Coordinates of C-alpha atoms and ligand atoms in Angstrom, one line a residue:
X192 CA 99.5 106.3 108.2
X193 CA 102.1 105.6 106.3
X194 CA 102.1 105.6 102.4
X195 CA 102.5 102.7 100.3
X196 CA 105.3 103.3 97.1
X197 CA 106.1 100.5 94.5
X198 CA 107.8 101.1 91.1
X199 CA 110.3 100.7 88.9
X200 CA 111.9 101.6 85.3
X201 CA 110.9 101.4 81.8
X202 CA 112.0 97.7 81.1
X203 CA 111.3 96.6 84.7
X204 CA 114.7 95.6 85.2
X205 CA 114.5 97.8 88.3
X206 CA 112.2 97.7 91.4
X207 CA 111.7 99.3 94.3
X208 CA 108.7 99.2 97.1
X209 CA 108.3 100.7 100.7
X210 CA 106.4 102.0 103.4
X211 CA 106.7 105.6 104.9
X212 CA 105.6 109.0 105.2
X213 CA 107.3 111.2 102.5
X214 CA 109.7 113.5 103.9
X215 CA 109.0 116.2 101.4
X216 CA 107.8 115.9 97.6
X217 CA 108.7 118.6 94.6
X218 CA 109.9 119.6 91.2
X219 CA 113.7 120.6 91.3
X220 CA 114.5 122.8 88.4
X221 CA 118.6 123.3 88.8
X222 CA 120.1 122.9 85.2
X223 CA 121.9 119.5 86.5
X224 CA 118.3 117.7 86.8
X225 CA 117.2 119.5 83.8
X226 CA 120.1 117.9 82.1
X227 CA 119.6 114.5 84.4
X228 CA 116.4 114.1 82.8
X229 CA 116.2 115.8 79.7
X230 CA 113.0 117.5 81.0
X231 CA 112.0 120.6 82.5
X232 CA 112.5 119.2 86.0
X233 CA 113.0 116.5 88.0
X234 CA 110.1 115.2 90.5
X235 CA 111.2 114.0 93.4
X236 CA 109.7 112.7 96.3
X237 CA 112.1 112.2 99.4
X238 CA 111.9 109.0 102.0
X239 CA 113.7 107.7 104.9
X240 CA 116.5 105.7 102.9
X241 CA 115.3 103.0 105.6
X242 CA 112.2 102.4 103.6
X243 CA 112.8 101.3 100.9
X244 CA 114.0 98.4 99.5
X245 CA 115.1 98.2 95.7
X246 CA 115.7 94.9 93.7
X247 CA 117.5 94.8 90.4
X248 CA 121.0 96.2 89.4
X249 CA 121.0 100.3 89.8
X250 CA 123.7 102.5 87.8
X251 CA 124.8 105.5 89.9
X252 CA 126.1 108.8 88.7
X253 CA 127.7 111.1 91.1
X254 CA 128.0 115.3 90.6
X255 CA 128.2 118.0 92.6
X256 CA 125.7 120.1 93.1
X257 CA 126.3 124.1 93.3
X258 CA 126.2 124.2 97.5
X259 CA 129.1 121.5 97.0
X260 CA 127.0 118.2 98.0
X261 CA 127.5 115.6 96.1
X262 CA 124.5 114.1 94.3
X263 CA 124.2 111.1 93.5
X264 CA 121.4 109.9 90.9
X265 CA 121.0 106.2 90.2
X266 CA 119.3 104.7 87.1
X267 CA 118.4 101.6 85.2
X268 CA 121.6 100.1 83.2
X269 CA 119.7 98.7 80.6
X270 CA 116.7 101.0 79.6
X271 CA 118.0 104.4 81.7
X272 CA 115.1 105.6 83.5
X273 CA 115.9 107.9 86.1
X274 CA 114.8 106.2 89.4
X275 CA 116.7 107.2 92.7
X276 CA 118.5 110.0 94.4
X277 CA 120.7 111.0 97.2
X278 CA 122.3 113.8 98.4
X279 CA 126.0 113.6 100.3
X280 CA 124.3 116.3 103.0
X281 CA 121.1 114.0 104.0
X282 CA 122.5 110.6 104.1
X283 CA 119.3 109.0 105.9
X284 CA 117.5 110.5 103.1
X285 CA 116.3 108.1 99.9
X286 CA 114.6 110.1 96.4
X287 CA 112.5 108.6 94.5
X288 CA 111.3 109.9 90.8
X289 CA 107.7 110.5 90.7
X290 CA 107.1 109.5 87.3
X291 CA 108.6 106.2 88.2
X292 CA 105.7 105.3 90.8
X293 CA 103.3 102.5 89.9
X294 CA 100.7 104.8 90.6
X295 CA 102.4 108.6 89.7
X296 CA 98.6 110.2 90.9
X297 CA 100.3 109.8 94.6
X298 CA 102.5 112.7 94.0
X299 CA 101.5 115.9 95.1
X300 CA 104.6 118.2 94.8
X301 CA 104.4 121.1 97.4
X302 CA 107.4 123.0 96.5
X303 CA 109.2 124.2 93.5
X304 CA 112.9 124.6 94.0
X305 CA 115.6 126.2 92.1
X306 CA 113.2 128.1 89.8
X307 CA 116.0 130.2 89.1
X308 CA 117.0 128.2 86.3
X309 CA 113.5 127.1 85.8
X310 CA 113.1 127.5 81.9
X311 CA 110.7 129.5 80.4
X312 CA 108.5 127.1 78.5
X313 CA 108.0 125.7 82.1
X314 CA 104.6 126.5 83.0
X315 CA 104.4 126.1 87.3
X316 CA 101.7 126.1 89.0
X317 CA 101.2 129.3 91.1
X318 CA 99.9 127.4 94.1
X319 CA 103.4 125.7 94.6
X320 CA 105.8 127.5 97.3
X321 CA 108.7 128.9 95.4
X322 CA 112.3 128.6 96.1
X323 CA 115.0 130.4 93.9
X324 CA 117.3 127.8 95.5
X325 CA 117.3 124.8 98.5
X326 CA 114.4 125.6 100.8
X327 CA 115.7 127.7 103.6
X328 CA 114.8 124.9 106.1
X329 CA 116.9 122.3 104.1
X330 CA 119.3 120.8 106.6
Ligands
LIG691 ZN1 115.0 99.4 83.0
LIG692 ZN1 117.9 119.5 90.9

């Protein structure tokens, strides 16, 4: 069965709702998202991009990660909460940021990536696969 996701930004400017099995769900802690969010990571939980459906005007921000894809991160204009993300190497792939979810209890991360720049007041849980980098079955 698919899984139901709604949610949106701080000021509600921004919405977003669909239907679909996550593709994968877990914290990335490369310095970019550290910086992205100000936080000790970013949560993410991947879709098919075909899923979801987003209302309201979205602010992207493009960088380039370190194995040269480009990321692109896309956030409210008016109150700034991070909401959406895409990578240049997964194109049919949609991210959405867990703490953005109406109901945030549906994430269940099962991966930590790039813990080699996780920071050291960043306390993971030990029951979470580890990845110094990108997973080694990332296409
Ligand atoms: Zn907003
Ligand atoms: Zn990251």
């Amino acid at each position: 069965m698919a899984t139901r996701f709604s949610g949106g930004c701080l000021c509600g400017a921004v919405r977003y709702e669909g239907s679909a099995d996550p593709i994968f769900m877990g914290n990335c802690h490369c310095r970019d998202c550290q910086q992205a969010t100000g936080s000790a990571y970013s949560a993410e939980i991947g879709l098919p991009a075909a899923a979801l459906k987003i209302t309201g005007a979205v602010k992207y921000y493009d960088s380039t990660a370190d194995c040269g894809n480009k990321l692109t991160r896309g956030f409210c204009p008016e109150c700034g909460a991070r909401l959406f993300g895409k990578s240049s190497a997964m194109p049919e792939l949609a991210m959405i940021t867990a703490g953005s979810l109406d109901d945030p209890s549906q994430y269940a991360p099962g991966m930590d990536i790039f813990t080699a720049s996780a920071q050291p007041w960043d306390h993971m849980d030990p029951a979470v696969a580890k990845f110094e980098k990108m997973p080694p079955n990332e296409q």
